[in-house]
GROMACS .gro file of C-alpha atoms in nm:
model
  301
    1MET     CA    1  -8.644  -2.957  -1.043
    2HIS     CA    2  -8.409  -3.189  -0.844
    3ALA     CA    3  -8.047  -3.096  -0.763
    4ARG     CA    4  -7.806  -3.396  -0.868
    5GLY     CA    5  -7.510  -3.503  -0.688
    6PHE     CA    6  -7.257  -3.763  -0.808
    7THR     CA    7  -7.242  -4.115  -0.817
    8LEU     CA    8  -7.010  -4.327  -0.631
    9ILE     CA    9  -6.844  -4.442  -0.948
   10GLU     CA   10  -6.793  -4.084  -1.039
   11LEU     CA   11  -6.619  -3.994  -0.710
   12VAL     CA   12  -6.381  -4.299  -0.768
   13VAL     CA   13  -6.286  -4.173  -1.114
   14VAL     CA   14  -6.216  -3.848  -0.989
   15ILE     CA   15  -5.997  -3.981  -0.710
   16LEU     CA   16  -5.820  -4.197  -0.960
   17LEU     CA   17  -5.746  -3.905  -1.188
   18THR     CA   18  -5.647  -3.683  -0.916
   19ALA     CA   19  -5.386  -3.953  -0.781
   20ALA     CA   20  -5.254  -4.026  -1.147
   21VAL     CA   21  -5.186  -3.621  -1.184
   22ALA     CA   22  -5.031  -3.606  -0.836
   23ALA     CA   23  -4.796  -3.880  -0.937
   24LEU     CA   24  -4.720  -3.732  -1.251
   25ALA     CA   25  -4.662  -3.373  -1.098
   26GLY     CA   26  -4.464  -3.529  -0.816
   27ARG     CA   27  -4.216  -3.736  -1.057
   28ASN     CA   28  -4.161  -3.398  -1.224
   29VAL     CA   29  -4.108  -3.177  -0.938
   30THR     CA   30  -3.906  -3.419  -0.705
   31GLY     CA   31  -3.603  -3.413  -0.936
   32PRO     CA   32  -3.569  -3.043  -0.955
   33VAL     CA   33  -3.633  -2.998  -0.588
   34LEU     CA   34  -3.369  -3.254  -0.477
   35GLY     CA   35  -3.144  -3.100  -0.734
   36PHE     CA   36  -3.171  -2.749  -0.574
   37VAL     CA   37  -3.128  -2.909  -0.222
   38ASP     CA   38  -2.810  -3.085  -0.348
   39THR     CA   39  -2.680  -2.778  -0.512
   40SER     CA   40  -2.734  -2.570  -0.201
   41ARG     CA   41  -2.552  -2.828   0.011
   42ARG     CA   42  -2.248  -2.845  -0.229
   43ALA     CA   43  -2.245  -2.454  -0.260
   44ALA     CA   44  -2.254  -2.418   0.110
   45LEU     CA   45  -1.957  -2.675   0.139
   46VAL     CA   46  -1.741  -2.488  -0.122
   47ASP     CA   47  -1.820  -2.148   0.039
   48ALA     CA   48  -1.702  -2.267   0.384
   49GLY     CA   49  -1.410  -2.457   0.245
   50HIS     CA   50  -1.294  -2.149   0.030
   51THR     CA   51  -1.342  -1.883   0.308
   52ALA     CA   52  -1.123  -2.129   0.535
   53ILE     CA   53  -0.849  -2.201   0.276
   54THR     CA   54  -0.830  -1.832   0.171
   55ARG     CA   55  -0.802  -1.726   0.525
   56ILE     CA   56  -0.521  -1.965   0.577
   57THR     CA   57  -0.335  -1.868   0.259
   58ARG     CA   58  -0.376  -1.496   0.310
   59GLU     CA   59  -0.231  -1.499   0.678
   60VAL     CA   60   0.052  -1.730   0.616
   61ARG     CA   61   0.208  -1.470   0.382
   62LEU     CA   62   0.253  -1.275   0.697
   63ALA     CA   63   0.480  -1.548   0.859
   64LEU     CA   64   0.826  -1.467   0.992
   65PRO     CA   65   1.068  -1.604   0.735
   66ASN     CA   66   1.159  -1.961   0.817
   67SER     CA   67   0.903  -1.997   1.086
   68VAL     CA   68   0.651  -2.236   0.926
   69ARG     CA   69   0.615  -2.573   1.091
   70ILE     CA   70   0.404  -2.854   0.987
   71ASP     CA   71   0.303  -3.160   1.211
   72GLY     CA   72   0.173  -3.456   1.065
   73GLY     CA   73   0.008  -3.289   0.793
   74ASN     CA   74  -0.293  -3.163   1.002
   75ALA     CA   75  -0.112  -2.893   1.209
   76LEU     CA   76   0.026  -2.574   1.054
   77GLU     CA   77   0.204  -2.311   1.265
   78PHE     CA   78   0.391  -1.986   1.212
   79LEU     CA   79   0.491  -1.671   1.380
   80ARG     CA   80   0.298  -1.382   1.256
   81THR     CA   81   0.481  -1.067   1.183
   82ARG     CA   82   0.316  -0.713   1.259
   83THR     CA   83   0.566  -0.523   1.088
   84GLY     CA   84   0.941  -0.516   0.970
   85GLY     CA   85   1.203  -0.295   0.836
   86ARG     CA   86   1.587  -0.250   0.820
   87TYR     CA   87   1.828  -0.155   1.081
   88ARG     CA   88   2.116   0.103   1.069
   89VAL     CA   89   2.426  -0.119   1.030
   90ALA     CA   90   2.693   0.164   1.050
   91ALA     CA   91   2.728   0.492   1.210
   92ASP     CA   92   2.669   0.792   0.981
   93PRO     CA   93   2.931   1.056   1.020
   94ALA     CA   94   2.685   1.308   0.899
   95LEU     CA   95   2.466   1.230   1.204
   96PRO     CA   96   2.636   1.214   1.531
   97LEU     CA   97   2.340   1.071   1.713
   98SER     CA   98   2.291   0.774   1.456
   99ASP     CA   99   2.274   0.457   1.635
  100PRO     CA  100   2.354   0.118   1.439
  101LEU     CA  101   2.270  -0.220   1.582
  102GLU     CA  102   2.567  -0.379   1.724
  103PHE     CA  103   2.630  -0.758   1.751
  104SER     CA  104   2.927  -0.771   1.994
  105GLY     CA  105   2.702  -0.754   2.292
  106GLY     CA  106   2.565  -0.480   2.506
  107ASP     CA  107   2.369  -0.297   2.245
  108THR     CA  108   2.012  -0.205   2.358
  109ARG     CA  109   1.893   0.047   2.085
  110PHE     CA  110   1.895   0.091   1.707
  111ASP     CA  111   1.799   0.344   1.425
  112VAL     CA  112   1.502   0.212   1.197
  113LEU     CA  113   1.594   0.314   0.847
  114GLY     CA  114   1.286   0.472   0.654
  115ALA     CA  115   0.935   0.476   0.776
  116LEU     CA  116   0.809   0.179   0.993
  117ARG     CA  117   0.455   0.055   0.918
  118ALA     CA  118   0.263   0.001   1.221
  119PHE     CA  119   0.516   0.179   1.436
  120GLY     CA  120   0.259   0.312   1.679
  121ARG     CA  121   0.071  -0.015   1.720
  122ILE     CA  122   0.393  -0.221   1.858
  123CYS     CA  123   0.339  -0.342   2.191
  124ALA     CA  124   0.632  -0.261   2.392
  125GLY     CA  125   0.719  -0.374   2.763
  126THR     CA  126   0.681  -0.013   2.843
  127SER     CA  127   0.339   0.054   2.684
  128PRO     CA  128   0.072   0.096   2.916
  129SER     CA  129  -0.187  -0.020   2.666
  130CYS     CA  130  -0.023  -0.351   2.640
  131GLY     CA  131  -0.023  -0.427   3.016
  132GLY     CA  132   0.295  -0.647   2.997
  133PRO     CA  133   0.590  -0.707   3.208
  134ALA     CA  134   0.932  -0.538   3.161
  135ALA     CA  135   1.084  -0.617   2.824
  136SER     CA  136   1.298  -0.942   2.780
  137THR     CA  137   1.327  -1.225   2.556
  138ALA     CA  138   1.159  -1.458   2.811
  139ALA     CA  139   0.871  -1.207   2.881
  140CYS     CA  140   0.784  -1.139   2.510
  141MET     CA  141   0.791  -1.505   2.421
  142ALA     CA  142   0.574  -1.603   2.739
  143ASP     CA  143   0.325  -1.303   2.727
  144PRO     CA  144   0.106  -1.290   2.414
  145ARG     CA  145   0.050  -0.911   2.487
  146LEU     CA  146   0.397  -0.823   2.396
  147ASP     CA  147   0.567  -0.807   2.056
  148CYS     CA  148   0.921  -0.969   1.990
  149LEU     CA  149   1.187  -0.830   1.782
  150VAL     CA  150   1.342  -1.098   1.582
  151VAL     CA  151   1.663  -1.052   1.378
  152TYR     CA  152   1.784  -1.314   1.104
  153ASN     CA  153   1.568  -1.627   1.153
  154THR     CA  154   1.676  -1.926   0.972
  155GLY     CA  155   1.474  -2.167   1.184
  156GLN     CA  156   1.803  -2.380   1.203
  157PRO     CA  157   1.850  -2.605   1.389
  158ALA     CA  158   1.496  -2.682   1.447
  159ASP     CA  159   1.553  -2.891   1.760
  160CYS     CA  160   1.581  -2.654   2.052
  161SER     CA  161   1.744  -2.925   2.273
  162LEU     CA  162   2.078  -2.875   2.078
  163LEU     CA  163   2.353  -2.662   2.180
  164PRO     CA  164   2.249  -2.300   2.095
  165SER     CA  165   2.606  -2.202   1.933
  166GLY     CA  166   2.521  -2.078   1.599
  167ARG     CA  167   2.146  -2.151   1.601
  168THR     CA  168   1.895  -1.880   1.492
  169ASN     CA  169   1.562  -2.028   1.571
  170ALA     CA  170   1.279  -1.793   1.703
  171TYR     CA  171   1.099  -2.067   1.868
  172CYS     CA  172   1.390  -2.141   2.078
  173GLY     CA  173   1.448  -1.780   2.171
  174ASP     CA  174   1.804  -1.754   2.009
  175ASN     CA  175   1.740  -1.439   1.803
  176VAL     CA  176   1.434  -1.282   1.991
  177ALA     CA  177   1.421  -0.974   2.199
  178GLY     CA  178   1.170  -0.801   2.397
  179ILE     CA  179   1.081  -0.435   2.281
  180ASP     CA  180   1.147  -0.185   2.569
  181VAL     CA  181   1.050   0.112   2.364
  182ALA     CA  182   0.929   0.183   2.003
  183ASP     CA  183   0.992   0.559   1.941
  184SER     CA  184   0.824   0.656   1.633
  185GLY     CA  185   0.927   1.027   1.667
  186ALA     CA  186   1.310   0.926   1.672
  187GLY     CA  187   1.271   0.637   1.459
  188THR     CA  188   1.440   0.391   1.708
  189LEU     CA  189   1.364   0.052   1.871
  190ALA     CA  190   1.483  -0.016   2.233
  191PHE     CA  191   1.522  -0.371   2.311
  192VAL     CA  192   1.638  -0.619   2.576
  193ILE     CA  193   1.776  -0.975   2.469
  194ASP     CA  194   1.826  -1.215   2.730
  195GLY     CA  195   2.168  -1.336   2.582
  196GLY     CA  196   2.312  -1.005   2.543
  197ALA     CA  197   2.329  -0.982   2.166
  198PHE     CA  198   2.174  -1.125   1.843
  199PRO     CA  199   2.365  -1.429   1.728
  200LEU     CA  200   2.396  -1.328   1.366
  201ALA     CA  201   2.345  -1.022   1.153
  202SER     CA  202   2.089  -1.027   0.870
  203PRO     CA  203   2.288  -0.996   0.534
  204ASN     CA  204   2.005  -0.753   0.418
  205GLN     CA  205   2.000  -0.561   0.759
  206ARG     CA  206   1.621  -0.686   0.817
  207PHE     CA  207   1.436  -0.706   1.141
  208HIS     CA  208   1.094  -0.824   1.194
  209VAL     CA  209   0.833  -0.757   1.472
  210VAL     CA  210   0.639  -1.074   1.571
  211ASP     CA  211   0.314  -1.035   1.760
  212THR     CA  212   0.183  -1.395   1.800
  213PRO     CA  213   0.211  -1.746   1.695
  214VAL     CA  214  -0.076  -1.888   1.489
  215SER     CA  215  -0.197  -2.249   1.444
  216TYR     CA  216  -0.437  -2.418   1.222
  217LEU     CA  217  -0.532  -2.759   1.360
  218CYS     CA  218  -0.755  -3.009   1.170
  219ASP     CA  219  -0.951  -3.245   1.407
  220LEU     CA  220  -1.101  -3.513   1.192
  221GLY     CA  221  -1.258  -3.665   1.500
  222THR     CA  222  -1.470  -3.360   1.550
  223ARG     CA  223  -1.461  -3.273   1.185
  224THR     CA  224  -1.347  -2.926   1.246
  225LEU     CA  225  -1.059  -2.691   1.145
  226ARG     CA  226  -0.966  -2.445   1.414
  227ARG     CA  227  -0.755  -2.141   1.442
  228TYR     CA  228  -0.561  -2.063   1.761
  229ASP     CA  229  -0.353  -1.731   1.834
  230GLY     CA  230  -0.253  -1.531   2.137
  231TYR     CA  231  -0.035  -1.812   2.312
  232PRO     CA  232   0.325  -1.824   2.399
  233ILE     CA  233   0.599  -1.887   2.172
  234GLY     CA  234   0.725  -2.248   2.246
  235ALA     CA  235   0.986  -2.489   2.117
  236THR     CA  236   0.704  -2.767   2.081
  237GLN     CA  237   0.487  -2.717   1.781
  238PRO     CA  238   0.108  -2.770   1.916
  239SER     CA  239  -0.075  -3.041   1.772
  240VAL     CA  240  -0.445  -3.195   1.751
  241ALA     CA  241  -0.358  -3.400   2.045
  242SER     CA  242  -0.199  -3.102   2.235
  243PRO     CA  243  -0.346  -2.789   2.127
  244PRO     CA  244  -0.247  -2.435   2.247
  245PRO     CA  245  -0.368  -2.339   2.594
  246VAL     CA  246  -0.636  -2.113   2.452
  247SER     CA  247  -0.971  -2.135   2.313
  248GLY     CA  248  -0.952  -2.207   1.923
  249ARG     CA  249  -1.213  -2.064   1.680
  250VAL     CA  250  -1.385  -2.288   1.443
  251LEU     CA  251  -1.294  -2.203   1.080
  252ALA     CA  252  -1.454  -2.483   0.920
  253THR     CA  253  -1.677  -2.789   0.996
  254ASP     CA  254  -1.785  -3.096   0.808
  255VAL     CA  255  -1.403  -3.156   0.755
  256THR     CA  256  -1.329  -3.524   0.638
  257ASP     CA  257  -0.964  -3.468   0.550
  258CYS     CA  258  -0.699  -3.194   0.531
  259GLU     CA  259  -0.320  -3.154   0.450
  260PHE     CA  260  -0.068  -2.912   0.507
  261SER     CA  261   0.252  -2.923   0.335
  262TYR     CA  262   0.551  -2.673   0.298
  263ASP     CA  263   0.847  -2.644   0.070
  264PRO     CA  264   1.116  -2.413   0.229
  265GLY     CA  265   1.230  -2.307  -0.089
  266THR     CA  266   1.594  -2.170  -0.150
  267ALA     CA  267   1.789  -1.842  -0.141
  268THR     CA  268   1.657  -1.762  -0.487
  269ARG     CA  269   1.300  -1.898  -0.466
  270ALA     CA  270   1.025  -1.834  -0.204
  271ALA     CA  271   0.883  -2.094   0.010
  272LEU     CA  272   0.551  -2.270  -0.059
  273VAL     CA  273   0.271  -2.348   0.168
  274ALA     CA  274  -0.001  -2.576   0.020
  275VAL     CA  275  -0.328  -2.666   0.181
  276ARG     CA  276  -0.570  -2.918   0.066
  277LEU     CA  277  -0.928  -2.949   0.255
  278THR     CA  278  -1.185  -3.197   0.208
  279LEU     CA  279  -1.542  -3.145   0.328
  280ALA     CA  280  -1.859  -3.375   0.305
  281ASP     CA  281  -2.192  -3.295   0.453
  282ALA     CA  282  -2.307  -3.568   0.715
  283ASP     CA  283  -2.641  -3.617   0.539
  284ALA     CA  284  -2.452  -3.696   0.218
  285PRO     CA  285  -2.122  -3.868   0.309
  286GLY     CA  286  -2.062  -3.989  -0.025
  287GLU     CA  287  -2.031  -3.635  -0.177
  288ARG     CA  288  -1.683  -3.465  -0.119
  289ILE     CA  289  -1.575  -3.136  -0.201
  290VAL     CA  290  -1.194  -3.087  -0.219
  291LEU     CA  291  -1.014  -2.752  -0.246
  292TYR     CA  292  -0.643  -2.691  -0.297
  293GLN     CA  293  -0.450  -2.358  -0.266
  294GLN     CA  294  -0.100  -2.241  -0.241
  295ALA     CA  295   0.077  -1.942  -0.104
  296HIS     CA  296   0.411  -1.817  -0.153
  297VAL     CA  297   0.595  -1.721   0.161
  298ALA     CA  298   0.907  -1.488   0.173
  299ASN     CA  299   1.164  -1.671   0.349
  300THR     CA  300   1.469  -1.415   0.316
  301PRO     CA  301   1.557  -1.333   0.669
   0.00000   0.00000   0.00000
């Protein structure tokens, strides 16, 4: 009995049938595979954008009242508060050692009313852990290691080159003091203000402790959104062309457009910061993901 192979015709038929089946299968599989790749790419963009925009709106809620600044729509800056509270406005006859905050000049200490959140984490000029210089307005604004005490910040006038009379703008240093001692046991804050006194009292007896300015810059040339902190407080807002003198951390890539906007609000309505972020993958520039989110900012100083 002789074993039989296959003829050339049979081989050609098998090849043609295999090619037809492969083509049919490829047509049915290619679509779902490409769809999966596209969906994964879009999901990655949405996740990156959502993480970035949530970080911004969450952190901007910690802004010192009236400290939000926008430059050209692609630069956002604010002074971040570590904590805040109320100061004693008048001496208590029942407490001979009570210490109110005086605005006539020469005062260097006041009582904090109630418990102060994060009292022990305040970086004062005398704190060895902060390693900063002696407390003063100039020192705390120039040294990111030190916290600053701010009373009644209106942010006006915004131009620091104008005469300082009646101005209460923390970026200009008008109402900023260096913290000398934060005594959680006695419930007092000792401070040094270069001008001798805070220019205006807060109608609600409020004060804030600022730890650092924070900037978010959208650089469309590099398609990145970067976050900066730990740099000196200055009159001029950082921009994409002139960023802060520190290394920024990349918050998002593939950024093709972004817009920051700010409505300062009124005495009865909170301020509103809006962020619009557009992302597109370089492999699919025609597809864009646009995210928009708003955050209310308490602007009552």
